[in-house]
PDB file of C-alpha atoms and ligand atoms in Angstrom:
ATOM      1  CA  MET A 153      -0.028  -0.035   0.014  1.00 55.00           C
ATOM      2  CA  SER A 154       1.176   3.521  -0.701  1.00 64.00           C
ATOM      3  CA  ALA A 155       1.907   5.756   2.290  1.00 90.00           C
ATOM      4  CA  PHE A 156      -1.095   7.633   3.717  1.00 95.00           C
ATOM      5  CA  LYS A 157      -1.779  10.136   6.326  1.00 97.00           C
ATOM      6  CA  ILE A 158      -4.882  11.044   8.424  1.00 98.00           C
ATOM      7  CA  GLU A 159      -5.513  14.714   8.582  1.00 98.00           C
ATOM      8  CA  ALA A 160      -8.336  17.354   8.887  1.00 98.00           C
ATOM      9  CA  ALA A 161     -10.187  17.887   5.589  1.00 98.00           C
ATOM     10  CA  THR A 162      -9.986  21.290   3.972  1.00 98.00           C
ATOM     11  CA  PRO A 163     -12.488  23.057   1.622  1.00 97.00           C
ATOM     12  CA  LEU A 164     -10.292  21.991  -1.226  1.00 98.00           C
ATOM     13  CA  ASP A 165     -11.331  18.353  -0.532  1.00 98.00           C
ATOM     14  CA  ALA A 166     -15.131  19.103  -0.879  1.00 98.00           C
ATOM     15  CA  ARG A 167     -15.398  17.797  -4.475  1.00 98.00           C
ATOM     16  CA  SER A 168     -13.299  14.638  -3.819  1.00 98.00           C
ATOM     17  CA  LEU A 169     -15.327  14.016  -0.639  1.00 98.00           C
ATOM     18  CA  ALA A 170     -18.522  14.170  -2.705  1.00 98.00           C
ATOM     19  CA  ALA A 171     -17.139  11.737  -5.380  1.00 98.00           C
ATOM     20  CA  LEU A 172     -15.854   9.295  -2.827  1.00 98.00           C
ATOM     21  CA  SER A 173     -19.120   9.198  -0.950  1.00 98.00           C
ATOM     22  CA  ILE A 174     -21.175   8.516  -4.071  1.00 98.00           C
ATOM     23  CA  GLU A 175     -18.821   5.717  -5.019  1.00 98.00           C
ATOM     24  CA  VAL A 176     -18.785   4.039  -1.613  1.00 98.00           C
ATOM     25  CA  TRP A 177     -22.540   4.540  -0.989  1.00 98.00           C
ATOM     26  CA  LEU A 178     -23.432   2.899  -4.327  1.00 98.00           C
ATOM     27  CA  ASP A 179     -20.931   0.192  -3.871  1.00 98.00           C
ATOM     28  CA  THR A 180     -22.326  -0.607  -0.474  1.00 97.00           C
ATOM     29  CA  TYR A 181     -26.133  -0.298  -0.959  1.00 95.00           C
ATOM     30  CA  ALA A 182     -26.847  -0.469  -4.698  1.00 96.00           C
ATOM     31  CA  THR A 183     -25.820  -4.035  -4.997  1.00 95.00           C
ATOM     32  CA  GLU A 184     -28.675  -5.033  -7.257  1.00 96.00           C
ATOM     33  CA  GLY A 185     -28.417  -2.120  -9.648  1.00 97.00           C
ATOM     34  CA  ILE A 186     -28.626   1.702  -9.549  1.00 97.00           C
ATOM     35  CA  SER A 187     -32.309   2.674  -9.390  1.00 95.00           C
ATOM     36  CA  ASP A 188     -33.359   6.143 -10.210  1.00 95.00           C
ATOM     37  CA  SER A 189     -34.257   6.868  -6.507  1.00 93.00           C
ATOM     38  CA  PHE A 190     -30.741   5.673  -5.358  1.00 95.00           C
ATOM     39  CA  ALA A 191     -29.118   7.919  -8.098  1.00 97.00           C
ATOM     40  CA  ALA A 192     -31.274  10.892  -6.985  1.00 96.00           C
ATOM     41  CA  HIS A 193     -30.347  10.268  -3.353  1.00 95.00           C
ATOM     42  CA  VAL A 194     -26.582  10.231  -3.839  1.00 97.00           C
ATOM     43  CA  LEU A 195     -26.513  13.170  -6.293  1.00 98.00           C
ATOM     44  CA  GLU A 196     -28.695  15.298  -3.968  1.00 97.00           C
ATOM     45  CA  THR A 197     -26.980  14.315  -0.702  1.00 97.00           C
ATOM     46  CA  TYR A 198     -23.293  14.047  -1.438  1.00 98.00           C
ATOM     47  CA  THR A 199     -22.612  17.369  -3.054  1.00 98.00           C
ATOM     48  CA  PRO A 200     -19.452  19.554  -2.770  1.00 98.00           C
ATOM     49  CA  GLU A 201     -21.755  22.216  -1.299  1.00 98.00           C
ATOM     50  CA  ALA A 202     -22.856  19.814   1.421  1.00 98.00           C
ATOM     51  CA  PHE A 203     -19.219  19.004   2.347  1.00 98.00           C
ATOM     52  CA  ALA A 204     -18.334  22.709   2.287  1.00 98.00           C
ATOM     53  CA  GLY A 205     -21.216  23.220   4.718  1.00 98.00           C
ATOM     54  CA  ALA A 206     -19.910  20.351   6.995  1.00 98.00           C
ATOM     55  CA  LEU A 207     -16.486  21.840   7.028  1.00 98.00           C
ATOM     56  CA  ALA A 208     -17.888  25.285   8.086  1.00 98.00           C
ATOM     57  CA  ASP A 209     -19.973  23.767  10.858  1.00 98.00           C
ATOM     58  CA  ARG A 210     -18.222  24.115  14.187  1.00 95.00           C
ATOM     59  CA  ASN A 211     -20.010  21.036  15.584  1.00 96.00           C
ATOM     60  CA  LYS A 212     -18.649  18.768  12.919  1.00 98.00           C
ATOM     61  CA  TYR A 213     -15.189  17.298  12.359  1.00 97.00           C
ATOM     62  CA  LEU A 214     -14.097  15.691   9.104  1.00 98.00           C
ATOM     63  CA  LEU A 215     -10.869  13.687   8.824  1.00 98.00           C
ATOM     64  CA  VAL A 216      -9.548  12.179   5.670  1.00 98.00           C
ATOM     65  CA  ALA A 217      -7.099   9.431   4.810  1.00 98.00           C
ATOM     66  CA  ARG A 218      -5.024  10.659   1.952  1.00 98.00           C
ATOM     67  CA  ASN A 219      -2.172   9.377  -0.218  1.00 97.00           C
ATOM     68  CA  ASP A 220      -0.081  11.134  -2.826  1.00 97.00           C
ATOM     69  CA  VAL A 221      -2.906  10.801  -5.345  1.00 97.00           C
ATOM     70  CA  GLY A 222      -5.909  11.840  -3.329  1.00 98.00           C
ATOM     71  CA  LEU A 223      -8.592  10.619  -0.868  1.00 98.00           C
ATOM     72  CA  MET A 224      -8.923   7.006   0.294  1.00 98.00           C
ATOM     73  CA  GLY A 225     -11.483   7.446   3.005  1.00 98.00           C
ATOM     74  CA  TYR A 226     -12.953   9.761   5.635  1.00 98.00           C
ATOM     75  CA  VAL A 227     -14.888  10.025   8.840  1.00 98.00           C
ATOM     76  CA  LEU A 228     -17.480  12.779   9.661  1.00 98.00           C
ATOM     77  CA  LEU A 229     -18.220  13.334  13.355  1.00 98.00           C
ATOM     78  CA  ASN A 230     -21.139  15.358  14.469  1.00 98.00           C
ATOM     79  CA  LEU A 231     -20.931  16.410  18.118  1.00 97.00           C
ATOM     80  CA  LYS A 232     -24.281  17.951  18.443  1.00 96.00           C
ATOM     81  CA  VAL A 233     -27.170  15.793  17.372  1.00 96.00           C
ATOM     82  CA  ASP A 234     -30.489  14.686  18.872  1.00 95.00           C
ATOM     83  CA  PRO A 235     -30.206  11.353  20.729  1.00 94.00           C
ATOM     84  CA  VAL A 236     -31.663   8.361  18.923  1.00 94.00           C
ATOM     85  CA  SER A 237     -32.167   6.314  21.999  1.00 93.00           C
ATOM     86  CA  PRO A 238     -32.068   6.960  25.732  1.00 93.00           C
ATOM     87  CA  GLY A 239     -28.424   5.775  25.941  1.00 92.00           C
ATOM     88  CA  SER A 240     -27.123   7.017  22.644  1.00 93.00           C
ATOM     89  CA  GLY A 241     -25.754  10.356  23.770  1.00 93.00           C
ATOM     90  CA  THR A 242     -25.513  13.377  21.388  1.00 94.00           C
ATOM     91  CA  ALA A 243     -22.341  12.788  19.481  1.00 96.00           C
ATOM     92  CA  GLU A 244     -22.417  10.714  16.313  1.00 97.00           C
ATOM     93  CA  PHE A 245     -20.071   9.009  13.836  1.00 97.00           C
ATOM     94  CA  GLU A 246     -22.187  10.356  10.983  1.00 97.00           C
ATOM     95  CA  THR A 247     -20.191   8.749   8.206  1.00 98.00           C
ATOM     96  CA  LEU A 248     -17.154   6.423   7.991  1.00 98.00           C
ATOM     97  CA  TYR A 249     -16.222   5.431   4.431  1.00 98.00           C
ATOM     98  CA  VAL A 250     -13.159   3.678   2.993  1.00 98.00           C
ATOM     99  CA  ARG A 251     -12.935   3.096  -0.744  1.00 98.00           C
ATOM    100  CA  ARG A 252     -13.224  -0.678  -1.602  1.00 98.00           C
ATOM    101  CA  HIS A 253      -9.631  -0.413  -3.098  1.00 97.00           C
ATOM    102  CA  HIS A 254      -8.215   0.480   0.256  1.00 97.00           C
ATOM    103  CA  GLN A 255     -10.273  -1.631   2.612  1.00 97.00           C
ATOM    104  CA  ARG A 256      -8.864  -4.067   5.111  1.00 97.00           C
ATOM    105  CA  LEU A 257      -5.573  -2.199   5.362  1.00 96.00           C
ATOM    106  CA  GLY A 258      -6.306  -0.495   8.771  1.00 96.00           C
ATOM    107  CA  LEU A 259      -7.544   2.831   7.404  1.00 97.00           C
ATOM    108  CA  GLY A 260     -10.944   2.464   8.983  1.00 98.00           C
ATOM    109  CA  ARG A 261      -9.402   1.754  12.330  1.00 98.00           C
ATOM    110  CA  ARG A 262      -7.026   4.728  12.044  1.00 98.00           C
ATOM    111  CA  LEU A 263      -9.882   6.984  11.037  1.00 98.00           C
ATOM    112  CA  PHE A 264     -12.039   5.735  13.909  1.00 98.00           C
ATOM    113  CA  ASP A 265      -9.298   6.029  16.500  1.00 97.00           C
ATOM    114  CA  ASN A 266      -8.468   9.590  15.570  1.00 97.00           C
ATOM    115  CA  ALA A 267     -12.120  10.557  15.457  1.00 97.00           C
ATOM    116  CA  LEU A 268     -12.575   9.028  18.951  1.00 96.00           C
ATOM    117  CA  LYS A 269      -9.623  10.983  20.281  1.00 96.00           C
ATOM    118  CA  LEU A 270     -11.091  14.271  18.843  1.00 95.00           C
ATOM    119  CA  ALA A 271     -14.416  13.573  20.401  1.00 95.00           C
ATOM    120  CA  ALA A 272     -12.714  12.946  23.800  1.00 96.00           C
ATOM    121  CA  ALA A 273     -10.740  16.143  23.466  1.00 95.00           C
ATOM    122  CA  ALA A 274     -13.968  17.968  22.791  1.00 94.00           C
ATOM    123  CA  GLY A 275     -15.389  16.726  26.045  1.00 95.00           C
ATOM    124  CA  GLN A 276     -17.621  13.893  24.685  1.00 95.00           C
ATOM    125  CA  GLU A 277     -17.858  10.838  26.910  1.00 95.00           C
ATOM    126  CA  LYS A 278     -19.377   8.539  24.207  1.00 96.00           C
ATOM    127  CA  LEU A 279     -20.173   8.251  20.543  1.00 97.00           C
ATOM    128  CA  PHE A 280     -22.995   6.504  18.751  1.00 97.00           C
ATOM    129  CA  LEU A 281     -23.667   5.513  15.204  1.00 98.00           C
ATOM    130  CA  THR A 282     -26.517   3.900  13.232  1.00 97.00           C
ATOM    131  CA  VAL A 283     -25.866   1.099  10.733  1.00 97.00           C
ATOM    132  CA  TYR A 284     -28.064  -0.782   8.299  1.00 96.00           C
ATOM    133  CA  GLU A 285     -28.757  -4.027  10.000  1.00 96.00           C
ATOM    134  CA  LYS A 286     -27.730  -6.084   6.932  1.00 96.00           C
ATOM    135  CA  ASN A 287     -24.375  -4.221   6.622  1.00 97.00           C
ATOM    136  CA  ASP A 288     -22.447  -7.207   8.132  1.00 97.00           C
ATOM    137  CA  ARG A 289     -19.051  -5.942   7.084  1.00 97.00           C
ATOM    138  CA  ALA A 290     -19.558  -2.580   8.846  1.00 98.00           C
ATOM    139  CA  ILE A 291     -21.060  -4.219  11.948  1.00 98.00           C
ATOM    140  CA  ALA A 292     -18.163  -6.633  12.139  1.00 98.00           C
ATOM    141  CA  PHE A 293     -15.775  -3.644  11.935  1.00 98.00           C
ATOM    142  CA  TYR A 294     -17.558  -1.656  14.600  1.00 98.00           C
ATOM    143  CA  GLU A 295     -17.718  -4.633  16.946  1.00 98.00           C
ATOM    144  CA  ALA A 296     -13.942  -5.129  16.375  1.00 98.00           C
ATOM    145  CA  LEU A 297     -13.542  -1.503  17.451  1.00 98.00           C
ATOM    146  CA  GLY A 298     -15.367  -1.847  20.706  1.00 97.00           C
ATOM    147  CA  MET A 299     -18.830  -0.592  19.816  1.00 98.00           C
ATOM    148  CA  ARG A 300     -21.799  -2.325  21.455  1.00 97.00           C
ATOM    149  CA  HIS A 301     -25.286  -2.706  20.402  1.00 97.00           C
ATOM    150  CA  GLU A 302     -27.551  -0.162  22.073  1.00 95.00           C
ATOM    151  CA  GLY A 303     -30.834  -0.794  20.225  1.00 95.00           C
ATOM    152  CA  ARG A 304     -32.695  -0.269  17.063  1.00 96.00           C
ATOM    153  CA  TRP A 305     -33.636   2.654  14.926  1.00 95.00           C
ATOM    154  CA  THR A 306     -35.581   3.108  11.712  1.00 94.00           C
ATOM    155  CA  PHE A 307     -34.230   5.226   8.783  1.00 87.00           C
ATOM    156  CA  GLU A 308     -36.911   6.623   6.534  1.00 89.00           C
ATOM    157  CA  PHE A 309     -35.735   6.386   2.993  1.00 87.00           C
ATOM    158  CA  GLU A 310     -37.711   6.942  -0.248  1.00 81.00           C
ATOM    159  CA  GLY A 311     -41.038   6.253   1.488  1.00 84.00           C
ATOM    160  CA  GLY A 312     -39.832   3.010   3.029  1.00 88.00           C
ATOM    161  CA  ALA A 313     -38.514   2.109   6.584  1.00 93.00           C
ATOM    162  CA  VAL A 314     -34.876   0.745   6.705  1.00 93.00           C
ATOM    163  CA  PRO A 315     -34.087  -1.040   9.890  1.00 96.00           C
ATOM    164  CA  ASN A 316     -30.808   0.070  11.529  1.00 97.00           C
ATOM    165  CA  LEU A 317     -28.831  -0.799  14.609  1.00 98.00           C
ATOM    166  CA  ILE A 318     -27.689   1.719  17.130  1.00 98.00           C
ATOM    167  CA  MET A 319     -24.104   1.120  18.296  1.00 98.00           C
ATOM    168  CA  VAL A 320     -22.334   3.118  21.098  1.00 98.00           C
ATOM    169  CA  ARG A 321     -18.867   3.320  22.721  1.00 97.00           C
ATOM    170  CA  GLU A 322     -17.226   5.382  25.377  1.00 97.00           C
ATOM    171  CA  THR A 323     -14.450   7.694  24.251  1.00 96.00           C
ATOM    172  CA  ASP A 324     -12.269   6.673  27.318  1.00 87.00           C
ATOM    173  CA  MET A 325     -11.782  10.418  28.005  1.00 78.00           C
TER     174      MET A 325
HETATM  175  C1  COA B 197     -16.620  -0.530   7.332  1.00 87.26           C
HETATM  176  C2  COA B 197     -15.313  -0.001   6.797  1.00 87.26           C
HETATM  177  C3  COA B 197     -15.283   1.515   7.150  1.00 87.26           C
HETATM  178  C4  COA B 197     -14.126  -0.629   7.442  1.00 87.26           C
HETATM  179  O1  COA B 197     -12.972  -0.002   6.974  1.00 87.26           O
HETATM  180  P1  COA B 197     -11.521  -0.729   6.661  1.00 87.26           P
HETATM  181  O2  COA B 197     -10.447   0.274   6.498  1.00 87.26           O
HETATM  182  O3  COA B 197     -11.787  -1.820   5.656  1.00 87.26           O
HETATM  183  O4  COA B 197     -11.322  -1.501   8.155  1.00 87.26           O
HETATM  184  P2  COA B 197      -9.946  -1.856   8.854  1.00 87.26           P
HETATM  185  O5  COA B 197      -9.017  -2.443   7.843  1.00 87.26           O
HETATM  186  O6  COA B 197      -9.466  -0.754   9.702  1.00 87.26           O
HETATM  187  O7  COA B 197     -10.401  -3.102   9.794  1.00 87.26           O
HETATM  188  C5  COA B 197     -10.274  -3.078  11.183  1.00 87.26           C
HETATM  189  C6  COA B 197     -10.907  -4.340  11.717  1.00 87.26           C
HETATM  190  O8  COA B 197     -12.330  -4.441  11.542  1.00 87.26           O
HETATM  191  C7  COA B 197     -12.747  -5.718  11.242  1.00 87.26           C
HETATM  192  N1  COA B 197     -13.213  -5.808   9.789  1.00 87.26           N
HETATM  193  C8  COA B 197     -13.077  -4.798   8.892  1.00 87.26           C
HETATM  194  N2  COA B 197     -13.707  -5.168   7.740  1.00 87.26           N
HETATM  195  C9  COA B 197     -14.309  -6.346   8.012  1.00 87.26           C
HETATM  196  C10 COA B 197     -15.094  -7.279   7.235  1.00 87.26           C
HETATM  197  N3  COA B 197     -15.397  -7.064   5.899  1.00 87.26           N
HETATM  198  N4  COA B 197     -15.445  -8.450   7.744  1.00 87.26           N
HETATM  199  C11 COA B 197     -15.152  -8.750   9.012  1.00 87.26           C
HETATM  200  N5  COA B 197     -14.424  -7.960   9.849  1.00 87.26           N
HETATM  201  C12 COA B 197     -14.042  -6.738   9.297  1.00 87.26           C
HETATM  202  C13 COA B 197     -11.489  -6.572  11.354  1.00 87.26           C
HETATM  203  O9  COA B 197     -11.434  -7.067  12.660  1.00 87.26           O
HETATM  204  C14 COA B 197     -10.419  -5.633  10.964  1.00 87.26           C
HETATM  205  O10 COA B 197      -9.164  -5.956  11.602  1.00 87.26           O
HETATM  206  P3  COA B 197      -8.240  -6.966  10.710  1.00 87.26           P
HETATM  207  O11 COA B 197      -8.147  -6.495   9.324  1.00 87.26           O
HETATM  208  O12 COA B 197      -6.873  -6.849  11.506  1.00 87.26           O
HETATM  209  O13 COA B 197      -8.812  -8.342  10.870  1.00 87.26           O
HETATM  210  C15 COA B 197     -15.234  -0.168   5.234  1.00 87.26           C
HETATM  211  O14 COA B 197     -15.458  -1.572   4.980  1.00 87.26           O
HETATM  212  C16 COA B 197     -16.220   0.651   4.438  1.00 87.26           C
HETATM  213  O15 COA B 197     -16.072   1.835   4.184  1.00 87.26           O
HETATM  214  N6  COA B 197     -17.401  -0.019   4.031  1.00 87.26           N
HETATM  215  C17 COA B 197     -18.334   0.618   3.169  1.00 87.26           C
HETATM  216  C18 COA B 197     -19.099   1.819   3.810  1.00 87.26           C
HETATM  217  C19 COA B 197     -19.753   1.411   5.093  1.00 87.26           C
HETATM  218  O16 COA B 197     -20.490   0.450   5.203  1.00 87.26           O
HETATM  219  N7  COA B 197     -19.532   2.344   6.090  1.00 87.26           N
HETATM  220  C20 COA B 197     -20.160   2.118   7.402  1.00 87.26           C
HETATM  221  C21 COA B 197     -21.579   2.516   7.249  1.00 87.26           C
HETATM  222  S1  COA B 197     -22.289   2.864   8.831  1.00 87.26           S
END
């Protein structure tokens, strides 16, 4: 693997973050084909403007894994969200994406650990996330990183209800 570093994203990354998100989202969820509603969702959600907004939001932290060519993955933390369950807390791993080309090389773990440290430094005692209950790969990853099952949550998507798990972990601050 080429050398990589983990660092804070900058506004110059907004376009690459949008492209990477669309790639990983479709790769993960559009396994049967790209429906029009899936295409609409990614093109409306993952825009350079949305990432520029996240970068300007003082409650959000965005870290990227970068090599000499460009982005390999990223993590987006949101430290001010509504709780999704009584025990979830109010700090969320909003997104953690590693491109398929760079998976199983420890990038996800490095992004996760750095984000956990940032959250602890910001005074957060725990972090939660929601994950599609059939996303076995991500659930195995989060379990390996010490996240525990906290309950269930339903994601409303395109008029349907998508069952998600809630997972939480202390930041060890
Ligand atoms: C989930 C994801 C972030 C993991 O990133 P990664 O860089 O591949 O993970 P790492 O290499 O750091 O793995 C760390 C540990 O997690 C576990 N793990 C990671 N991927 C796994 C898999 N596919 N199956 C089982 N365990 C897995 C292993 O214990 C691994 O340690 P090991 O490689 O020494 O055995 C990545 O697969 C991804 O982006 N998936 C698509 C998007 C997604 O589903 N994101 C989460 C949505 S909530």
